[in-house]
Coordinates of C-alpha atoms in Angstrom, one line a residue:
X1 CA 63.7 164.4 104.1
X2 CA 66.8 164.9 103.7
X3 CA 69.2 167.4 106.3
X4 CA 68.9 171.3 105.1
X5 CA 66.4 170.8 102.9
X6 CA 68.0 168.8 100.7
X7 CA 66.0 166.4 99.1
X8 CA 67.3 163.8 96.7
X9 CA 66.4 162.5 93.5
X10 CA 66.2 158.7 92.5
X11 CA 69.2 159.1 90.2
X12 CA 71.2 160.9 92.8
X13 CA 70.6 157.7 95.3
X14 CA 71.7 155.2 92.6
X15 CA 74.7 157.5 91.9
X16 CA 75.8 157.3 95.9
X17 CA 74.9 153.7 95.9
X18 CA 77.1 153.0 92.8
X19 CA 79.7 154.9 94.7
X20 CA 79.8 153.2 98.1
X21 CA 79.8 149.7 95.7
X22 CA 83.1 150.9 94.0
X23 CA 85.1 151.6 97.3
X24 CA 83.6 148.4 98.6
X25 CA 85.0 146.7 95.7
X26 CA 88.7 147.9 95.6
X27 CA 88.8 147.5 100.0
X28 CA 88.0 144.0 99.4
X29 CA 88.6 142.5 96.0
X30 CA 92.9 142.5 96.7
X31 CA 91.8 140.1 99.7
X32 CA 89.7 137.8 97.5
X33 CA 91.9 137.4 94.6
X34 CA 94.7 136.6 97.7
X35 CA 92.3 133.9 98.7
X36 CA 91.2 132.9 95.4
X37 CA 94.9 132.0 94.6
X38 CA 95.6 130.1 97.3
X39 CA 92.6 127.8 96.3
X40 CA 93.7 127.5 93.2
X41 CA 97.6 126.3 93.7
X42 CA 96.5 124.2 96.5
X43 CA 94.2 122.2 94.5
X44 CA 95.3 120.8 91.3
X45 CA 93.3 121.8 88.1
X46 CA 91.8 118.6 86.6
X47 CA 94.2 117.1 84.5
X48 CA 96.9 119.4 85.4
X49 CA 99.9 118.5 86.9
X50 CA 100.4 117.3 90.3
X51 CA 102.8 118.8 93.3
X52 CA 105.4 115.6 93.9
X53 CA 103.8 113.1 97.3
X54 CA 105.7 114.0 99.9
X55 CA 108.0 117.1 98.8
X56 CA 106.1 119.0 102.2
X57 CA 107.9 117.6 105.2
X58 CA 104.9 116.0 107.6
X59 CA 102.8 115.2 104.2
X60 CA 101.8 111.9 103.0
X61 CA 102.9 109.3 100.7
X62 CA 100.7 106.8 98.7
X63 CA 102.1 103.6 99.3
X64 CA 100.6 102.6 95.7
X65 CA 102.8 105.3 94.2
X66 CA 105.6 104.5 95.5
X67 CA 105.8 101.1 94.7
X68 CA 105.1 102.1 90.8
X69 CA 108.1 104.4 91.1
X70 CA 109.7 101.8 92.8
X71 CA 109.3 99.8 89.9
X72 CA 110.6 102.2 87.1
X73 CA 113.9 103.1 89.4
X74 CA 114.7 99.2 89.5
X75 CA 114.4 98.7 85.3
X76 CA 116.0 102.4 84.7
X77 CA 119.0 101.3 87.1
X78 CA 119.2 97.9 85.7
X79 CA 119.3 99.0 81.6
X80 CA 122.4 101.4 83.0
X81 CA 123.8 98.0 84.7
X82 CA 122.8 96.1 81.3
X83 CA 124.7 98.9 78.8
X84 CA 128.1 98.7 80.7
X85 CA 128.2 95.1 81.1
X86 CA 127.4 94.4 77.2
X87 CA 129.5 97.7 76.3
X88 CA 132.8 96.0 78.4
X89 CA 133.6 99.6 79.9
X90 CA 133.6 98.5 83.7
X91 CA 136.0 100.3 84.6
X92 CA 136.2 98.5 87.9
X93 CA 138.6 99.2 90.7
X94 CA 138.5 98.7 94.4
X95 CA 136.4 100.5 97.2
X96 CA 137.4 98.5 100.0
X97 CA 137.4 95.4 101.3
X98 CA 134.3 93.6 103.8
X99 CA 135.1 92.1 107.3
X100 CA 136.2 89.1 105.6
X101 CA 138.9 90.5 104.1
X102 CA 137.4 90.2 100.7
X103 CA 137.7 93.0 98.2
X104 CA 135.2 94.8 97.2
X105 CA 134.2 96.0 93.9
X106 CA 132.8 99.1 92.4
X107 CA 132.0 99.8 88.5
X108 CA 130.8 101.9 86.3
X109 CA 127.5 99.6 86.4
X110 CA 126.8 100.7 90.1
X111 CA 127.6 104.6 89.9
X112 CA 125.3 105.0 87.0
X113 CA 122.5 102.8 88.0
X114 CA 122.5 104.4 91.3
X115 CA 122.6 108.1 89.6
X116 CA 119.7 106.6 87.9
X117 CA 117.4 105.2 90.5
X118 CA 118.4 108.1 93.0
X119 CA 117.5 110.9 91.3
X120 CA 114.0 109.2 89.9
X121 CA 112.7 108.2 93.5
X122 CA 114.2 111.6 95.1
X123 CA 111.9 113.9 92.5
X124 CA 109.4 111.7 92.7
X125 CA 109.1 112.1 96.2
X126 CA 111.7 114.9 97.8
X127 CA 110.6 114.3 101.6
X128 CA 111.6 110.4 101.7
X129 CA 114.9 109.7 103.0
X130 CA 116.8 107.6 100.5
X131 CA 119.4 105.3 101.5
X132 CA 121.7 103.5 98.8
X133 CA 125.0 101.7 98.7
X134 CA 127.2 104.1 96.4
X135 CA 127.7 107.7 97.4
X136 CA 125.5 110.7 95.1
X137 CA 127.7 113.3 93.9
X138 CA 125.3 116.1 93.6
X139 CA 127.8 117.4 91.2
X140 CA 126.3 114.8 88.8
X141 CA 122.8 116.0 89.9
X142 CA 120.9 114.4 86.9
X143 CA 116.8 115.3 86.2
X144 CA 114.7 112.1 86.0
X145 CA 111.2 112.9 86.4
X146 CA 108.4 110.5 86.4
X147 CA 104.7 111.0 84.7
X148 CA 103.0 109.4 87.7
X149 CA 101.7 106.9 85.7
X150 CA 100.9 103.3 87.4
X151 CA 101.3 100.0 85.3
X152 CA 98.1 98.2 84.9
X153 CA 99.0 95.2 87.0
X154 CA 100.0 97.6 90.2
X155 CA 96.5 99.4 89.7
X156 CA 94.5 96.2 89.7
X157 CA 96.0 94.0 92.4
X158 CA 97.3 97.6 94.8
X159 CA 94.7 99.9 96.3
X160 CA 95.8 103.8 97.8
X161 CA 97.0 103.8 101.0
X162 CA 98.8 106.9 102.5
X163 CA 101.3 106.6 105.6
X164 CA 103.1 109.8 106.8
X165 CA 106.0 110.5 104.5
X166 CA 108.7 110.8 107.8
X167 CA 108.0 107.5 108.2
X168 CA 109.0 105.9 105.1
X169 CA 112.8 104.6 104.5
X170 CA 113.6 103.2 101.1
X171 CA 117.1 101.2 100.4
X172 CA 118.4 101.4 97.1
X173 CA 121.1 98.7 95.4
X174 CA 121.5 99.8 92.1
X175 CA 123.7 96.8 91.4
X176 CA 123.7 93.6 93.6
X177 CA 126.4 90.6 92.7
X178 CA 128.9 93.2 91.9
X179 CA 131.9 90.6 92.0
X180 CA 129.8 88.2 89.9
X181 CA 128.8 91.3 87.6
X182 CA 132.6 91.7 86.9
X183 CA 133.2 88.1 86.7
X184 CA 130.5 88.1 83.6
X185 CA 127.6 86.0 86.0
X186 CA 125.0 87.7 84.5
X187 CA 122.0 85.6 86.2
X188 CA 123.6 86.7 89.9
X189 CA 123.1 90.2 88.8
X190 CA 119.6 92.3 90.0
X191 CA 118.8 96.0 91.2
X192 CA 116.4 96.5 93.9
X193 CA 114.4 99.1 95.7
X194 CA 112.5 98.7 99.2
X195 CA 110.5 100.7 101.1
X196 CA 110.5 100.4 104.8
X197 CA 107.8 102.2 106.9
X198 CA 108.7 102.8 111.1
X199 CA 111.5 100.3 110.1
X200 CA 109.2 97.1 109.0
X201 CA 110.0 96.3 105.3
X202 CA 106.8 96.7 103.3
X203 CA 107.4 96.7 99.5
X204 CA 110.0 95.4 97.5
X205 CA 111.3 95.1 94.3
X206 CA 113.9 92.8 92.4
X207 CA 115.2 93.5 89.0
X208 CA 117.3 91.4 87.0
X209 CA 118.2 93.0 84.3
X210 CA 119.7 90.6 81.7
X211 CA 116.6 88.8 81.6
X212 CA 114.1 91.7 81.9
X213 CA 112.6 89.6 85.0
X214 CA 110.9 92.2 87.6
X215 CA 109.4 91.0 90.9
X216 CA 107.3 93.0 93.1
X217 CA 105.3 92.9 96.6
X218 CA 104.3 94.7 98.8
X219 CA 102.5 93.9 102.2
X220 CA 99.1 93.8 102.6
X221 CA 98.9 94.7 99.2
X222 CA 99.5 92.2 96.1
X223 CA 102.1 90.9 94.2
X224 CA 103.5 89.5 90.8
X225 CA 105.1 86.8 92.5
X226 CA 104.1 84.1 94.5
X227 CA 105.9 81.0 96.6
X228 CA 106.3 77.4 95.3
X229 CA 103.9 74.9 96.2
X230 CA 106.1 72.5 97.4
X231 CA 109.5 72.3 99.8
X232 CA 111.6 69.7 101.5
X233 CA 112.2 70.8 105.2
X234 CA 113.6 67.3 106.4
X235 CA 116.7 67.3 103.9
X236 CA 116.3 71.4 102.6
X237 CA 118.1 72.4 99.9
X238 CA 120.1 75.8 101.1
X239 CA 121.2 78.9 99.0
X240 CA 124.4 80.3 100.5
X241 CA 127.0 82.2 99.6
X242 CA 129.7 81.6 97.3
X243 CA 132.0 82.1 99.8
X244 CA 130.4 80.8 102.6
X245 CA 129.4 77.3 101.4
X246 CA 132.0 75.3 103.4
X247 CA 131.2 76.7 106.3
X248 CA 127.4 76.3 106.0
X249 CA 127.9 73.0 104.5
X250 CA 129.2 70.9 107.3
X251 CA 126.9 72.0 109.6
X252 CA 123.9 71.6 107.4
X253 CA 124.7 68.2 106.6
X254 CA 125.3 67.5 110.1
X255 CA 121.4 69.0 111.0
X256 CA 119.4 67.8 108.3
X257 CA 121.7 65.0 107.0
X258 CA 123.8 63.8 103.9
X259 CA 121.1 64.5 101.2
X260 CA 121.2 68.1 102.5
X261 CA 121.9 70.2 99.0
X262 CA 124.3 73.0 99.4
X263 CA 123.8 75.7 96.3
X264 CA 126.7 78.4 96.5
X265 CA 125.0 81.8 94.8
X266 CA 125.6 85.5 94.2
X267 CA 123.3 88.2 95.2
X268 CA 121.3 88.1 98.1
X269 CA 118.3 89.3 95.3
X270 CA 119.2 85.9 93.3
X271 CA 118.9 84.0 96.5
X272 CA 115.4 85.2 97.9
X273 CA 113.7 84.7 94.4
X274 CA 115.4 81.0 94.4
X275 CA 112.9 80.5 97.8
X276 CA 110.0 81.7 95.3
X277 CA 107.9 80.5 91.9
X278 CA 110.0 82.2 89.2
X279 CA 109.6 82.0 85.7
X280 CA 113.1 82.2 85.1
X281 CA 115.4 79.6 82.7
X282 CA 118.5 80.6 84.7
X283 CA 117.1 80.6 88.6
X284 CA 117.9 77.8 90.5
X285 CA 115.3 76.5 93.6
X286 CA 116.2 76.6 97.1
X287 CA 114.1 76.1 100.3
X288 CA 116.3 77.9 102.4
X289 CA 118.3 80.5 102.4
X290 CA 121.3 81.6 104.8
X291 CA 123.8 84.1 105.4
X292 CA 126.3 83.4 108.6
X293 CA 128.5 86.8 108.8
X294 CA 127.4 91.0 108.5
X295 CA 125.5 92.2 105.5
X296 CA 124.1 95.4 104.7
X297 CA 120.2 96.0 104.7
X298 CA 120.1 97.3 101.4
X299 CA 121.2 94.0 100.1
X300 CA 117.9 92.4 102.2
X301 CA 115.7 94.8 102.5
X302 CA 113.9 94.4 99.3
X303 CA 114.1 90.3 99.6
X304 CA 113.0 90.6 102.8
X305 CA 109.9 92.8 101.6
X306 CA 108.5 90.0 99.1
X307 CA 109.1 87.2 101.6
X308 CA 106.8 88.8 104.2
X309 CA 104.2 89.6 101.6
X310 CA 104.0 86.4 100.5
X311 CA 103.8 84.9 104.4
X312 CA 107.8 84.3 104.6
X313 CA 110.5 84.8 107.0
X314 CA 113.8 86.9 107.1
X315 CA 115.3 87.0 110.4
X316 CA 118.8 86.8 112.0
X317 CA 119.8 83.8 112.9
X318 CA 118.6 83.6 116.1
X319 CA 114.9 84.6 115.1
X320 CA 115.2 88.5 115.5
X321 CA 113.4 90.8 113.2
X322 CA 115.6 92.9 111.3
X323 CA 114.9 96.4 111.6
X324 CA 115.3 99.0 108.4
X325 CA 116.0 102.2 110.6
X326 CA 119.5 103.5 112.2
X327 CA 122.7 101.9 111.2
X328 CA 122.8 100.4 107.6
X329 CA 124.2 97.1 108.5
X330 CA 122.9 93.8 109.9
X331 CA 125.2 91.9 112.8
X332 CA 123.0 88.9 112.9
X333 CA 123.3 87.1 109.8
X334 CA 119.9 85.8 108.6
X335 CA 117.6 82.6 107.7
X336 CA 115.5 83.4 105.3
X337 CA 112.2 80.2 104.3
X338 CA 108.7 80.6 102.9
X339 CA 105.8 78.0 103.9
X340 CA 108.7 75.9 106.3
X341 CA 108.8 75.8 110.0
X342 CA 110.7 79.0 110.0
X343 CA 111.3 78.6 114.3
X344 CA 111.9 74.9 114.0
X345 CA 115.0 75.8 111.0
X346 CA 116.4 78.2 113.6
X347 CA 116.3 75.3 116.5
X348 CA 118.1 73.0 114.2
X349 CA 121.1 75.7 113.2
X350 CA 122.3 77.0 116.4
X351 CA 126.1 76.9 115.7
X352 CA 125.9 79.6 112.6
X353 CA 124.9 82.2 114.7
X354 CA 128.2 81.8 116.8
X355 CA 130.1 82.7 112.8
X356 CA 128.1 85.8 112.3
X357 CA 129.3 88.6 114.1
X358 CA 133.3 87.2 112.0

């Protein structure tokens, strides 16, 4: 019974039940449409679009991804690279010269490639520190998105695999062979992105873009490239420098003797796929390859990348591992071989090492 005397009826009960439902509902429904949209932005809708790997600083970054953007930057950078050179409107001038005393170039070719292959990697992924040889004017801030697709040959020879996106380093040069790129030496001439993770190069790509040739690798992953079957490490033939052939060559032929061959290049891209099995009319074959004075890792970084994928070498020349963190330039020079006695070349050339730090 209820108190006084009261008594009530079955419709006055479902009224008060009714009631007590309704404040129920507005105490509690502001929380669960709070918690409802948080589900819903962080996890995509099916098909929807995707929040960009790595724009949260301490998130993760699919390796498999990255090399695909990797990929695009290279081609984008290198059709920018194609259209000056064919258009004659270098406009090169001087930025400096190296150690050596040699001057430096810088075109049209590299500021726009490097605008190009910049601003796809960094909206791609916002979190990964980019490093690249030309200065970004963020005045020039151009939008280059990607649609996250993934070629078919990246999905079928790369699986996932996620590493923590602090970790990751990529080195951009959006124009490699500069000096040969002004001289018209179009074969010298590539663009190339790497990817280092804790400072051990893991995937790299090589573009040359008057040919349309694109080589990719990345460790413990796959590749589109692979090493020749066959090399001559009594009497190698070496891929040097243009400027530095003298130099290498007397001591070479001293080493491995007279029938040494000596092959003066440009572009330390051209010279890394001349160690590899390129279907390319205008790449010549080397077994080794050599640099004897300073060079700056994002010249090496990507070669250096494919070499260890495919069970290669690049070291200085005194055997070190070349690290991609810190400071963007290496002291040591480098030996770079594939399927040769990569410690025995280093015992034979002891005297370059003495020419690098020049």
């Amino acid at each position: 019974m209820a108190p006084m005397g009261i008594r009530l009826s079955p419709l006055g009960m479902a009224v008060f039940c009714l009631l007590g439902l309704g404040v129920l509902y507005h105490l509690y429904s502001g929380f669960l449409a709070g918690r409802f949209a948080f589900f819903m932005l962080s996890e995509p809708v099916a098909g929807g679009p995707e929040s960009p790997r790595g724009s949260v600083p301490g998130g993760a970054v699919d390796l498999r991804e990255l090399l695909a953007v990797s990929v695009l930057a290279a081609v984008r950078g290198g059709e920018e690279v194609k259209r000056v050179r064919e258009g004659n409107v270098l406009n090169a001038k001087a930025k400096g010269k190296t150690r050596e005393g040699a001057e430096e170039q810088l075109t049209s070719g590299d500021l726009l490639s490097n605008r190009k292959m910049f601003y796809l990697l960094k909206s791609a992924f916002p979190a990964v520190q980019i490093n690249s040889e030309e200065r970004v004017d963020t005045a020039e801030q151009e939008t280059v998105s990607w649609d996250r697709s993934i070629p078919e040959d990246i999905k079928q020879k790369v699986q996932p695999k996620e590493v923590p996106a602090e970790s990751v380093t990529v080195w951009i040069d959006p124009l490699d062979a500069t000096q040969e790129y002004t001289e018209d030496l179009r074969q010298y001439v590539t663009t190339m992105v790497c990817v280092a993770v804790n400072g051990k190069p893991v995937i790299g790509v090589i573009h040359k873009p008057f040919s349309a040739y694109t080589a990719w690798a990345m460790v413990d992953g796959g590749s589109n490239v692979r090493a020749r079957s066959s090399y001559n490490e009594r009497t190698p033939r070496i891929i040097v420098s243009r400027s530095h052939a003298g130099r290498v060559e007397q001591v070479a032929r001293q080493t491995f003797g007279n029938k040494t061959v000596i092959i003066p290049a440009g572009g330390a891209g051209y010279k890394v796929l001349a160690l590899l099995d390129v279907a390319e009319k205008n790449q010549e074959e080397a077994d080794v390859y050599i640099h004897v004075t300073y060079i700056k890792k994002w010249d090496i970084c990507a070669g250096n990348a494919v070499l260890r994928a495919l069970g290669g070498y690049m070291t200085t020349l005194t055997g070190e591992e070349i690290t991609y963190t810190g400071s963007d330039g290496n002291e040591g020079g480098l030996i770079a071989s594939i399927k040769m006695n990569h410690k025995a070349l280093i015992e034979k050339l002891p005297d370059l090492e003495k020419t690098s730090h020049k």
